CSV table of C-alpha atoms in Angstrom, one decimal:
chain,number,residue,atom,x,y,z
B,806,UNK,CA,-16.7,-32.8,-2.3
B,807,UNK,CA,-18.9,-29.8,-0.9
B,808,UNK,CA,-17.7,-26.6,0.7
B,809,UNK,CA,-19.1,-24.7,3.7
B,810,UNK,CA,-19.8,-21.2,4.0
B,811,UNK,CA,-20.6,-19.1,0.5
B,812,UNK,CA,-17.0,-20.0,-1.4
B,813,UNK,CA,-17.9,-20.8,-5.3
B,814,UNK,CA,-16.0,-23.7,-6.2
B,815,UNK,CA,-13.7,-23.3,-10.1
B,816,UNK,CA,-11.6,-25.1,-12.0
B,817,UNK,CA,-8.2,-23.6,-12.5
B,818,UNK,CA,-8.4,-22.0,-15.5
B,819,UNK,CA,-11.5,-20.0,-14.3
B,820,UNK,CA,-9.2,-18.5,-11.2
B,821,UNK,CA,-6.6,-17.2,-13.4
B,822,UNK,CA,-9.1,-15.8,-15.7
B,823,UNK,CA,-10.7,-14.4,-12.5
B,824,UNK,CA,-7.6,-13.4,-10.8
B,825,UNK,CA,-5.4,-11.5,-14.2
B,826,UNK,CA,-8.5,-9.8,-14.8
B,827,UNK,CA,-10.1,-8.5,-11.5
B,828,UNK,CA,-8.2,-5.3,-10.7
B,829,UNK,CA,-10.4,-4.5,-8.1
B,830,UNK,CA,-9.2,-5.3,-3.9
B,831,UNK,CA,-12.0,-6.3,-3.0
B,832,UNK,CA,-11.7,-9.6,-4.6
B,833,UNK,CA,-13.9,-12.5,-3.5
B,834,UNK,CA,-12.4,-15.7,-2.1
B,835,UNK,CA,-11.4,-18.7,-5.4
B,836,UNK,CA,-11.9,-22.1,-4.5
B,837,UNK,CA,-10.0,-24.4,-6.5
B,838,UNK,CA,-10.1,-28.2,-6.4
B,839,UNK,CA,-5.9,-29.8,-6.1
B,840,UNK,CA,-4.6,-32.2,-5.2
B,841,UNK,CA,-2.9,-33.0,-2.1
B,842,UNK,CA,0.9,-34.2,-2.7
B,843,UNK,CA,0.8,-35.6,1.6
B,844,UNK,CA,-1.9,-38.8,0.7
B,845,UNK,CA,-2.5,-37.8,-2.8
B,846,UNK,CA,-6.2,-37.3,-2.5
B,847,UNK,CA,-8.0,-34.0,-3.5
B,848,UNK,CA,-7.7,-31.3,-1.0
B,849,UNK,CA,-9.1,-27.6,-1.3
B,850,UNK,CA,-7.2,-24.6,-2.4
B,851,UNK,CA,-8.4,-21.4,-1.8
B,852,UNK,CA,-7.0,-18.1,-3.7
B,853,UNK,CA,-7.3,-14.4,-2.7
B,854,UNK,CA,-6.0,-11.6,-4.4
B,855,UNK,CA,-5.4,-8.4,-1.8
B,856,UNK,CA,-2.9,-5.6,-1.4
B,857,UNK,CA,-0.6,-5.0,1.0
B,858,UNK,CA,-0.8,-1.7,2.5
B,859,UNK,CA,2.1,0.0,1.3
B,860,UNK,CA,3.9,-2.2,0.0
B,861,UNK,CA,2.5,-4.8,-3.3
B,862,UNK,CA,-0.8,-5.9,-4.7
B,863,UNK,CA,-0.2,-10.2,-3.4
B,864,UNK,CA,-2.1,-13.7,-4.2
B,865,UNK,CA,-2.2,-15.6,-1.1
B,866,UNK,CA,-3.6,-19.0,-1.8
B,867,UNK,CA,-4.1,-21.7,1.1
B,868,UNK,CA,-4.7,-25.3,0.8
B,869,UNK,CA,-6.3,-27.7,3.2
B,870,UNK,CA,-6.7,-31.5,3.0
B,871,UNK,CA,-9.8,-32.9,5.0
B,872,UNK,CA,-8.5,-36.4,4.6
B,873,UNK,CA,-4.7,-36.2,5.9
B,874,UNK,CA,-5.3,-32.7,7.8
B,875,UNK,CA,-2.5,-31.2,5.7
B,876,UNK,CA,-2.1,-27.4,5.2
B,877,UNK,CA,0.4,-24.9,3.8
B,878,UNK,CA,-0.1,-21.7,2.7
B,879,UNK,CA,1.7,-19.8,0.4
B,880,UNK,CA,2.2,-15.8,-1.0
B,881,UNK,CA,2.8,-14.9,-5.0
B,882,UNK,CA,3.2,-11.1,-6.2
B,883,UNK,CA,0.4,-10.6,-8.9
B,884,UNK,CA,2.1,-7.0,-9.5
B,885,UNK,CA,5.1,-6.6,-12.0
B,886,UNK,CA,7.9,-7.3,-11.4
B,887,UNK,CA,10.3,-3.8,-10.2
B,888,UNK,CA,12.7,-2.5,-12.2
B,889,UNK,CA,15.6,-3.4,-10.1
B,890,UNK,CA,17.2,-6.0,-7.6
B,891,UNK,CA,17.7,-5.2,-4.0
B,892,UNK,CA,19.2,-7.1,-0.8
B,893,UNK,CA,19.2,-5.9,1.9
B,894,UNK,CA,21.9,-6.7,4.9
B,895,UNK,CA,20.6,-6.3,8.4
B,896,UNK,CA,23.1,-6.1,11.4
B,897,UNK,CA,21.6,-8.0,13.7
B,898,UNK,CA,23.4,-7.9,17.6
B,899,UNK,CA,23.3,-10.5,20.8
B,900,UNK,CA,21.0,-9.6,22.9
B,901,UNK,CA,18.5,-7.3,20.6
B,902,UNK,CA,15.6,-9.6,21.3
B,903,UNK,CA,13.7,-6.6,18.9
B,904,UNK,CA,15.0,-7.5,16.3
B,905,UNK,CA,13.4,-10.7,15.8
B,906,UNK,CA,9.9,-9.0,15.3
B,907,UNK,CA,10.7,-7.0,12.8
B,908,UNK,CA,8.3,-8.5,9.7
B,909,UNK,CA,9.5,-10.3,6.5
B,910,UNK,CA,8.6,-11.0,2.7
B,911,UNK,CA,10.3,-13.4,0.8
B,912,UNK,CA,9.0,-13.5,-2.7
B,913,UNK,CA,9.4,-16.7,-4.8
B,914,UNK,CA,12.6,-15.7,-6.2
B,915,UNK,CA,14.5,-14.6,-2.4
B,916,UNK,CA,17.4,-16.3,-1.7
B,917,UNK,CA,18.8,-15.7,2.5
B,918,UNK,CA,22.1,-15.7,4.0
B,919,UNK,CA,23.1,-15.7,6.8
B,920,UNK,CA,27.4,-15.3,6.1
B,921,UNK,CA,28.8,-16.0,9.7
B,922,UNK,CA,26.9,-19.8,9.7
B,923,UNK,CA,28.0,-20.2,5.6
B,924,UNK,CA,23.9,-21.0,5.3
B,925,UNK,CA,22.0,-19.9,2.4
B,926,UNK,CA,17.8,-20.0,2.6
B,927,UNK,CA,17.2,-20.8,-1.3
B,928,UNK,CA,14.6,-19.2,-3.5
B,929,UNK,CA,12.8,-22.8,-3.8
B,930,UNK,CA,13.0,-23.1,0.1
B,931,UNK,CA,10.2,-20.8,2.5
B,932,UNK,CA,9.3,-19.4,-1.0
B,933,UNK,CA,6.2,-16.5,-1.1
B,934,UNK,CA,6.3,-16.2,3.1
B,935,UNK,CA,5.6,-13.8,4.8
B,936,UNK,CA,6.8,-13.6,8.1
B,937,UNK,CA,9.2,-12.5,10.7
B,938,UNK,CA,13.0,-12.5,11.6
B,939,UNK,CA,12.7,-15.2,14.1
B,940,UNK,CA,10.2,-17.0,12.5
B,941,UNK,CA,12.3,-17.7,9.0
B,942,UNK,CA,15.0,-18.3,11.3
B,943,UNK,CA,12.4,-20.6,13.3
B,944,UNK,CA,11.6,-22.6,10.3
B,945,UNK,CA,13.9,-23.3,9.4
B,946,UNK,CA,15.6,-24.6,11.8
B,947,UNK,CA,12.5,-27.3,12.1
B,948,UNK,CA,13.3,-28.3,8.9
B,949,UNK,CA,16.8,-29.2,8.9
B,950,UNK,CA,15.7,-30.7,12.3
B,951,UNK,CA,12.6,-32.9,10.6
B,952,UNK,CA,14.1,-35.9,9.5
B,953,UNK,CA,17.0,-36.2,12.1
B,954,UNK,CA,15.9,-39.4,13.4
B,955,UNK,CA,15.6,-40.6,10.2
B,956,UNK,CA,19.7,-39.6,9.2
B,957,UNK,CA,20.7,-41.1,13.1
B,958,UNK,CA,20.0,-44.7,11.8
B,959,UNK,CA,21.1,-44.4,8.2
B,960,UNK,CA,24.2,-41.9,8.9
B,961,UNK,CA,25.1,-41.0,11.8
B,962,UNK,CA,27.9,-38.3,11.1
B,963,UNK,CA,25.2,-36.2,8.5
B,964,UNK,CA,23.1,-36.1,11.3
B,965,UNK,CA,25.9,-35.4,13.5
B,966,UNK,CA,27.0,-32.3,11.5
B,967,UNK,CA,23.3,-31.3,11.1
B,968,UNK,CA,22.9,-31.4,14.8
B,969,UNK,CA,26.1,-29.0,15.2
B,970,UNK,CA,25.0,-27.0,13.0
B,971,UNK,CA,21.3,-26.2,14.7
B,972,UNK,CA,22.9,-25.5,17.2
B,973,UNK,CA,24.7,-22.6,16.3
B,974,UNK,CA,21.2,-21.8,14.0
B,975,UNK,CA,18.7,-21.6,17.1
B,976,UNK,CA,21.3,-19.4,19.3
B,977,UNK,CA,20.7,-16.6,15.8
B,978,UNK,CA,16.9,-17.7,16.9
B,979,UNK,CA,17.3,-16.7,20.4
B,980,UNK,CA,19.6,-13.3,19.9
B,981,UNK,CA,22.1,-15.5,22.0
B,982,UNK,CA,25.7,-14.9,19.3
B,983,UNK,CA,25.4,-11.9,16.6
B,984,UNK,CA,25.6,-12.6,12.9
B,985,UNK,CA,24.5,-10.8,9.8
B,986,UNK,CA,20.7,-11.4,7.7
B,987,UNK,CA,20.9,-11.1,4.2
B,988,UNK,CA,17.9,-11.6,1.6
B,989,UNK,CA,18.4,-11.1,-1.9
B,990,UNK,CA,15.5,-10.7,-4.3
B,991,UNK,CA,16.4,-10.4,-8.3
B,992,UNK,CA,12.9,-9.1,-8.6
B,993,UNK,CA,12.4,-6.9,-6.6
B,994,UNK,CA,10.0,-8.1,-4.5
B,995,UNK,CA,11.0,-8.9,-0.7
B,996,UNK,CA,11.3,-6.3,2.1
B,997,UNK,CA,12.4,-6.1,5.9
B,998,UNK,CA,10.4,-4.0,7.8
B,999,UNK,CA,12.3,0.0,8.8
B,1000,UNK,CA,10.7,0.3,13.1
B,1001,UNK,CA,12.9,3.8,12.8
B,1002,UNK,CA,11.0,4.8,10.0
B,1003,UNK,CA,11.1,7.3,7.0
B,1004,UNK,CA,14.5,7.7,9.8
B,1005,UNK,CA,17.2,5.7,8.5
B,1006,UNK,CA,17.8,2.4,10.0
B,1007,UNK,CA,21.7,2.5,11.5
B,1008,UNK,CA,21.9,-1.7,11.7
B,1009,UNK,CA,19.3,-1.6,8.3
B,1010,UNK,CA,21.1,-1.5,4.9
B,1011,UNK,CA,19.1,-1.7,1.2
B,1012,UNK,CA,20.8,-1.8,-2.2
B,1013,UNK,CA,19.3,-1.6,-5.4
B,1014,UNK,CA,21.1,-3.2,-8.4
B,1015,UNK,CA,21.0,-3.8,-12.5
B,1016,UNK,CA,20.1,-8.0,-12.5
B,1017,UNK,CA,21.9,-10.2,-14.7
B,1018,UNK,CA,21.6,-11.9,-17.5
B,1019,UNK,CA,21.3,-14.8,-15.8
B,1020,UNK,CA,19.1,-13.7,-13.0
B,1021,UNK,CA,16.8,-12.5,-15.8
B,1022,UNK,CA,16.7,-15.7,-17.3
B,1023,UNK,CA,16.0,-17.2,-13.9
B,1024,UNK,CA,12.6,-14.3,-13.8
B,1025,UNK,CA,11.0,-15.9,-17.2
B,1026,UNK,CA,12.6,-13.4,-18.8
B,1027,UNK,CA,14.2,-13.7,-22.3
B,1028,UNK,CA,18.0,-14.2,-22.7
B,1029,UNK,CA,19.7,-15.2,-25.2
B,1030,UNK,CA,20.7,-14.0,-29.0
B,1031,UNK,CA,18.4,-16.7,-30.5
B,1032,UNK,CA,15.0,-16.0,-28.4
B,1033,UNK,CA,15.5,-12.1,-28.8
B,1034,UNK,CA,15.6,-11.6,-32.3
B,1035,UNK,CA,19.2,-10.2,-31.6
B,1036,UNK,CA,20.0,-9.6,-36.0
B,1037,UNK,CA,23.6,-11.7,-37.0
B,1038,UNK,CA,26.4,-10.0,-36.8
B,1039,UNK,CA,26.7,-11.0,-40.2
B,1040,UNK,CA,24.3,-9.4,-42.0
B,1041,UNK,CA,24.8,-5.8,-40.9
B,1042,UNK,CA,20.8,-3.9,-41.7
B,1043,UNK,CA,20.6,-2.3,-44.6
B,1044,UNK,CA,21.3,1.8,-45.2
B,1045,UNK,CA,17.3,1.5,-46.2
B,1046,UNK,CA,16.7,0.2,-42.8
B,1047,UNK,CA,18.7,2.4,-41.0
B,1048,UNK,CA,15.4,4.1,-38.3
B,1049,UNK,CA,14.3,7.8,-38.7
B,1050,UNK,CA,16.5,9.9,-36.7
B,1051,UNK,CA,20.0,8.3,-37.7
B,1052,UNK,CA,20.3,10.3,-40.9
B,1053,UNK,CA,20.6,13.5,-38.9
B,1054,UNK,CA,23.2,12.8,-36.6
B,1055,UNK,CA,25.5,11.7,-39.3
B,1056,UNK,CA,24.9,14.1,-41.5
B,1057,UNK,CA,25.5,17.0,-38.5
B,1058,UNK,CA,28.3,14.5,-38.0
B,1059,UNK,CA,29.5,15.1,-41.7
B,1060,UNK,CA,29.2,18.3,-41.0
B,1061,UNK,CA,31.6,18.8,-38.5
B,1062,UNK,CA,34.2,16.5,-40.1
B,1063,UNK,CA,34.3,18.9,-43.2
B,1064,UNK,CA,35.3,22.1,-41.2
B,1065,UNK,CA,38.3,22.8,-39.2
B,1066,UNK,CA,36.8,25.6,-36.7
B,1067,UNK,CA,34.9,24.1,-33.2
B,1068,UNK,CA,32.2,26.4,-33.5
B,1069,UNK,CA,30.1,24.9,-35.8
B,1070,UNK,CA,30.1,21.4,-33.0
B,1071,UNK,CA,29.1,23.4,-30.3
B,1072,UNK,CA,26.3,25.2,-31.9
B,1073,UNK,CA,25.5,22.4,-33.4
B,1074,UNK,CA,24.9,19.9,-30.9
B,1075,UNK,CA,24.0,22.8,-28.5
B,1076,UNK,CA,20.4,22.6,-29.0
B,1077,UNK,CA,19.0,19.2,-30.2
B,1078,UNK,CA,16.8,19.2,-32.7
B,1079,UNK,CA,14.8,15.4,-33.2
B,1080,UNK,CA,16.5,15.7,-36.4
B,1081,UNK,CA,20.1,14.6,-35.0
B,1082,UNK,CA,18.6,12.2,-32.6
B,1083,UNK,CA,21.0,9.0,-33.6
B,1084,UNK,CA,19.0,5.9,-32.6
B,1085,UNK,CA,20.5,2.8,-32.6
B,1086,UNK,CA,18.7,-0.8,-31.5
B,1087,UNK,CA,19.4,-2.1,-28.4
B,1088,UNK,CA,16.9,-5.1,-25.8
B,1089,UNK,CA,14.4,-4.6,-24.1
B,1090,UNK,CA,15.5,-4.2,-20.3
B,1091,UNK,CA,11.8,-6.2,-19.1
B,1092,UNK,CA,11.1,-8.9,-22.1
B,1093,UNK,CA,14.5,-8.6,-23.8
B,1094,UNK,CA,13.9,-8.9,-27.1
B,1095,UNK,CA,14.9,-6.1,-29.1
B,1096,UNK,CA,14.0,-2.9,-29.8
B,1097,UNK,CA,15.3,1.3,-30.1
B,1098,UNK,CA,16.6,3.8,-28.2
B,1099,UNK,CA,17.0,6.9,-29.1
B,1100,UNK,CA,20.4,9.3,-27.3
B,1101,UNK,CA,21.8,12.6,-27.8
B,1102,UNK,CA,24.0,15.1,-26.1
B,1103,UNK,CA,23.0,17.8,-24.8
B,1104,UNK,CA,25.5,20.3,-22.1
B,1105,UNK,CA,23.5,21.7,-19.4
B,1106,UNK,CA,25.0,25.5,-18.0
B,1107,UNK,CA,26.9,25.7,-14.9
B,1108,UNK,CA,26.6,21.8,-14.7
B,1109,UNK,CA,28.6,19.1,-17.3
B,1110,UNK,CA,28.0,16.9,-20.4
B,1111,UNK,CA,25.4,14.9,-20.6
B,1112,UNK,CA,23.9,11.8,-22.3
B,1113,UNK,CA,20.4,11.8,-22.4
B,1114,UNK,CA,18.9,8.1,-23.0
B,1115,UNK,CA,15.1,6.7,-24.3
B,1116,UNK,CA,14.0,3.4,-25.0
B,1117,UNK,CA,10.2,1.6,-26.5
B,1118,UNK,CA,9.8,-2.0,-26.8
B,1119,UNK,CA,6.7,-2.5,-28.6
B,1120,UNK,CA,6.8,-5.9,-28.2
B,1121,UNK,CA,5.5,-5.6,-24.2
B,1122,UNK,CA,5.4,-1.6,-24.0
B,1123,UNK,CA,8.3,-1.1,-21.7
B,1124,UNK,CA,9.3,2.6,-21.2
B,1125,UNK,CA,12.0,4.2,-20.3
B,1126,UNK,CA,14.4,7.5,-20.4
B,1127,UNK,CA,17.9,7.6,-18.5
B,1128,UNK,CA,20.6,10.3,-18.1
B,1129,UNK,CA,24.3,10.0,-17.7
B,1130,UNK,CA,26.8,11.8,-17.5
B,1131,UNK,CA,29.5,12.5,-20.1
B,1132,UNK,CA,33.3,12.6,-19.3
B,1133,UNK,CA,35.2,11.9,-16.4
B,1134,UNK,CA,34.6,10.4,-13.9
B,1135,UNK,CA,35.7,13.6,-11.1
B,1136,UNK,CA,38.2,13.5,-7.9
B,1137,UNK,CA,35.9,14.7,-6.2
B,1138,UNK,CA,32.8,13.9,-4.2
B,1139,UNK,CA,30.0,17.4,-4.6
B,1140,UNK,CA,27.5,18.3,-2.3
B,1141,UNK,CA,24.0,21.0,-2.9
B,1142,UNK,CA,22.2,22.4,-0.4
B,1143,UNK,CA,19.2,24.2,-1.6
B,1144,UNK,CA,17.2,26.9,0.8
B,1145,UNK,CA,13.9,26.0,-0.5
B,1146,UNK,CA,11.8,29.3,0.4
B,1147,UNK,CA,8.8,31.1,-2.4
B,1148,UNK,CA,7.3,28.2,-5.1
B,1149,UNK,CA,9.7,29.6,-7.4
B,1150,UNK,CA,12.1,27.1,-5.3
B,1151,UNK,CA,10.1,24.2,-6.2
B,1152,UNK,CA,9.8,24.6,-10.1
B,1153,UNK,CA,13.8,24.6,-10.1
B,1154,UNK,CA,14.8,21.5,-12.1
B,1155,UNK,CA,16.8,18.4,-10.9
B,1156,UNK,CA,19.1,15.8,-11.9
B,1157,UNK,CA,19.5,12.8,-9.6
B,1158,UNK,CA,22.1,10.4,-10.2
B,1159,UNK,CA,21.3,6.9,-9.5
B,1160,UNK,CA,23.9,7.0,-7.1
B,1161,UNK,CA,23.2,10.7,-5.2
B,1162,UNK,CA,21.7,10.7,-1.9
B,1163,UNK,CA,19.4,12.8,-0.8
B,1164,UNK,CA,18.5,14.8,2.7
B,1165,UNK,CA,16.0,16.9,4.8
B,1166,UNK,CA,17.7,17.9,7.6
B,1167,UNK,CA,13.4,19.7,9.2
B,1168,UNK,CA,12.6,15.9,9.1
B,1169,UNK,CA,15.1,14.6,9.7
B,1170,UNK,CA,15.2,12.5,6.3
B,1171,UNK,CA,18.0,10.3,5.1
B,1172,UNK,CA,17.4,8.5,1.9
B,1173,UNK,CA,20.7,6.5,0.8
B,1174,UNK,CA,22.1,6.8,-2.8
B,1175,UNK,CA,20.3,4.1,-5.3
B,1176,UNK,CA,16.5,4.2,-3.2
B,1177,UNK,CA,15.0,6.4,-5.6
B,1178,UNK,CA,17.2,5.4,-8.6
B,1179,UNK,CA,18.5,8.2,-10.8
B,1180,UNK,CA,15.9,10.4,-12.6
B,1181,UNK,CA,15.1,14.4,-13.9
B,1182,UNK,CA,12.4,16.2,-12.2
B,1183,UNK,CA,11.6,19.2,-9.8
B,1184,UNK,CA,11.9,19.9,-6.6
B,1185,UNK,CA,8.3,19.3,-6.4
B,1186,UNK,CA,9.0,16.1,-8.7
B,1187,UNK,CA,11.6,14.9,-6.4
B,1188,UNK,CA,9.1,15.7,-3.2
B,1189,UNK,CA,6.6,13.4,-4.3
B,1190,UNK,CA,8.5,10.8,-5.3
B,1191,UNK,CA,10.1,10.1,-1.8
B,1192,UNK,CA,7.1,10.1,-0.3
B,1193,UNK,CA,6.0,7.7,-3.0
B,1194,UNK,CA,9.5,5.8,-2.5
B,1195,UNK,CA,9.0,5.8,1.5
B,1196,UNK,CA,5.5,4.5,1.2
B,1197,UNK,CA,6.7,1.7,-1.3
B,1198,UNK,CA,9.7,0.6,0.0
B,1199,UNK,CA,8.7,0.3,4.5
B,1200,UNK,CA,6.1,-1.8,3.9
B,1201,UNK,CA,3.5,-2.2,5.9
B,1202,UNK,CA,2.9,1.5,7.7
B,1203,UNK,CA,-0.5,1.7,8.1
B,1204,UNK,CA,-2.0,-2.6,8.3
B,1205,UNK,CA,-3.7,-4.8,11.1
B,1206,UNK,CA,0.0,-5.1,13.6
B,1207,UNK,CA,1.5,-2.1,13.7
B,1208,UNK,CA,0.4,0.1,16.9
B,1209,UNK,CA,-1.3,3.1,17.3
B,1210,UNK,CA,2.0,4.6,18.2
B,1211,UNK,CA,3.4,3.8,14.8
B,1212,UNK,CA,0.4,4.6,13.0
B,1213,UNK,CA,-0.1,8.1,13.6
B,1214,UNK,CA,3.4,8.5,13.5
B,1215,UNK,CA,3.6,7.5,10.0
B,1216,UNK,CA,0.1,9.7,9.2
B,1217,UNK,CA,2.5,12.6,10.9
B,1218,UNK,CA,5.4,12.6,8.9
B,1219,UNK,CA,3.6,12.5,5.9
B,1220,UNK,CA,1.5,15.6,6.8
B,1221,UNK,CA,4.9,16.6,7.5
B,1222,UNK,CA,6.5,16.1,4.0
B,1223,UNK,CA,3.1,17.4,2.6
B,1224,UNK,CA,3.6,20.6,4.2
B,1225,UNK,CA,7.0,20.8,2.6
B,1226,UNK,CA,5.6,21.8,-0.9
B,1227,UNK,CA,3.0,24.1,1.2
B,1228,UNK,CA,6.2,25.7,2.7
B,1229,UNK,CA,4.5,27.7,5.5
B,1230,UNK,CA,8.7,27.2,6.7
B,1231,UNK,CA,11.5,27.4,5.0
B,1232,UNK,CA,13.4,24.3,4.8
B,1233,UNK,CA,16.6,22.5,2.8
B,1234,UNK,CA,17.1,19.9,0.4
B,1235,UNK,CA,20.1,18.3,0.1
B,1236,UNK,CA,21.8,16.5,-2.1
B,1237,UNK,CA,24.8,14.1,-1.4
B,1238,UNK,CA,26.5,13.1,-4.9
B,1239,UNK,CA,30.0,10.9,-4.3
B,1240,UNK,CA,30.6,11.0,-8.1
B,1241,UNK,CA,28.9,14.0,-8.8
B,1242,UNK,CA,27.0,14.2,-11.2
B,1243,UNK,CA,23.7,15.7,-9.4
B,1244,UNK,CA,22.3,18.9,-10.6
B,1245,UNK,CA,20.1,22.0,-9.4
B,1246,UNK,CA,19.1,24.4,-11.6
B,1247,UNK,CA,20.8,28.1,-10.7
B,1248,UNK,CA,17.0,31.1,-10.9
B,1249,UNK,CA,19.7,33.8,-11.8
B,1250,UNK,CA,21.7,34.2,-15.2
B,1251,UNK,CA,24.8,33.7,-13.2
B,1252,UNK,CA,25.1,30.9,-10.7
B,1253,UNK,CA,26.9,33.3,-8.7
B,1254,UNK,CA,24.3,35.3,-7.5
B,1255,UNK,CA,21.8,32.6,-6.4
B,1256,UNK,CA,22.5,33.1,-2.5
B,1257,UNK,CA,20.4,30.2,-1.7
B,1258,UNK,CA,22.1,27.5,-3.8
B,1259,UNK,CA,25.5,26.1,-2.8
B,1260,UNK,CA,27.7,23.9,-3.8
B,1261,UNK,CA,30.5,21.9,-1.2
B,1262,UNK,CA,33.5,19.6,-3.2
B,1263,UNK,CA,34.6,17.1,-1.0
B,1264,UNK,CA,37.9,14.0,-0.7
B,1265,UNK,CA,36.3,10.7,-1.4
B,1266,UNK,CA,37.3,8.4,1.8
B,1267,UNK,CA,38.7,4.9,0.4
B,1268,UNK,CA,35.6,2.7,1.0
B,1269,UNK,CA,33.5,5.2,-0.9
B,1270,UNK,CA,35.9,4.9,-3.8
B,1271,UNK,CA,36.2,0.7,-2.9
B,1272,UNK,CA,32.1,0.9,-3.6
B,1273,UNK,CA,32.0,2.7,-6.8
B,1274,UNK,CA,35.2,0.4,-7.9
B,1275,UNK,CA,37.6,3.0,-8.6
B,1276,UNK,CA,39.8,2.0,-5.7
B,1277,UNK,CA,40.8,-1.2,-9.1
B,1278,UNK,CA,41.1,0.8,-11.6
B,1279,UNK,CA,44.8,0.8,-13.7
B,1280,UNK,CA,44.1,2.8,-16.4
B,1281,UNK,CA,48.2,3.2,-17.1
B,1282,UNK,CA,48.0,1.9,-20.6
B,1283,UNK,CA,45.6,3.3,-21.4
B,1284,UNK,CA,46.9,6.7,-20.9
B,1285,UNK,CA,50.2,5.3,-22.0
B,1286,UNK,CA,49.3,4.4,-25.3
B,1287,UNK,CA,47.3,7.5,-25.2
B,1288,UNK,CA,50.3,9.9,-24.8
B,1289,UNK,CA,52.0,7.4,-27.5
B,1290,UNK,CA,49.5,8.6,-29.9
B,1291,UNK,CA,49.5,12.0,-28.6
B,1292,UNK,CA,53.6,12.0,-29.5
B,1293,UNK,CA,53.5,10.7,-33.3
B,1294,UNK,CA,50.2,13.2,-33.9
B,1295,UNK,CA,53.4,16.1,-32.7
B,1296,UNK,CA,55.1,17.1,-36.3
């Protein structure tokens, strides 16, 4: 088959190798001959590796058949799967036409739901699409109505039910009724535009979550013990196979057990050395194979006891570090307010838990809890992470379809965010943590003498406790068992 232009026709294997190896974004257009699924003749598929500004690397593919005229296109993500899944919830009000112009990226693993209609677009439908809210709904209606004439002949009742549903779906697409548009993607590669970015959108709620083993398996990761190489419970590892780091921790625990003084344990674990790090087998969060996790417990002054964990996978190279709070769940939430005035303030240590929100009132910037995940950084590092996260989460920032006023708005906000680090003017950093597991270090020996740093405790609302799962916790049985044990120990 002859090709026009400068397109070079290649075989499928060569295209895969070329796309996989090409890390530049001025990549050429690859052309491969492929069979048309409509007429069975050979058509042409074109591949282009490109980058959506401030979003993701994507592989665009377009198929065209010269025999029957069949055409289709698809967007596939060429970059890595994100560490966590994402869920976008858009509340669409009746009569709000602008809501339908929001751009939507639906990856091949994403599901779209409209609860009011009990309607769901599965991952295999409209997979890898780049559209708008209106375009998604219109395409769904067109696909449902494609074979209605045949259904009316074969199954009139089903056709009538679909007609009734299509009237509701088209009413939503024309903004005649309110509905909720939910985009859920375990791979974390889907997106709904926020036209108010970087300010929060009251109609758009974003949530990030840990994938379940079933979702990991659906994404192509190994998920069962036979595949991951997990050791059988009947064959525990021998003493000779204990990894380095476990021996020091065991010796430390023996020293504590042989003494009645609590001062020994306090001094032993106040500062941790490498030989006191505990090591245990775990599962890689990326490839689900067996890996090694190192853990130690330490106490941060003026904060609380924390558990530091770090994992490394030798199979896929994935690395992860986490800082988890120790002890009981605090009864109140905590808001930390820091007035940033000088260079020393930018070097303050910051512990931001995955439930903490971030606010900078001078920029009208507010990030909901979970946007950046949990991290241990500095004030300067946190601002840098915010800038990178906003560019990643709010895609299409400088795309061709964005009007000049919005581009100027983003450029202005980016420059204002950068000016925070140059300290041209004082500014305020607020960490609002419902579980009180976040921390900003003081610059004085006594935290009370640091007048730039203030803490405010508050009672959590019922809705906050519900979201955290605290309303359903019943510890009465555990409390009773603990009290009975304590009573038995009394002489």
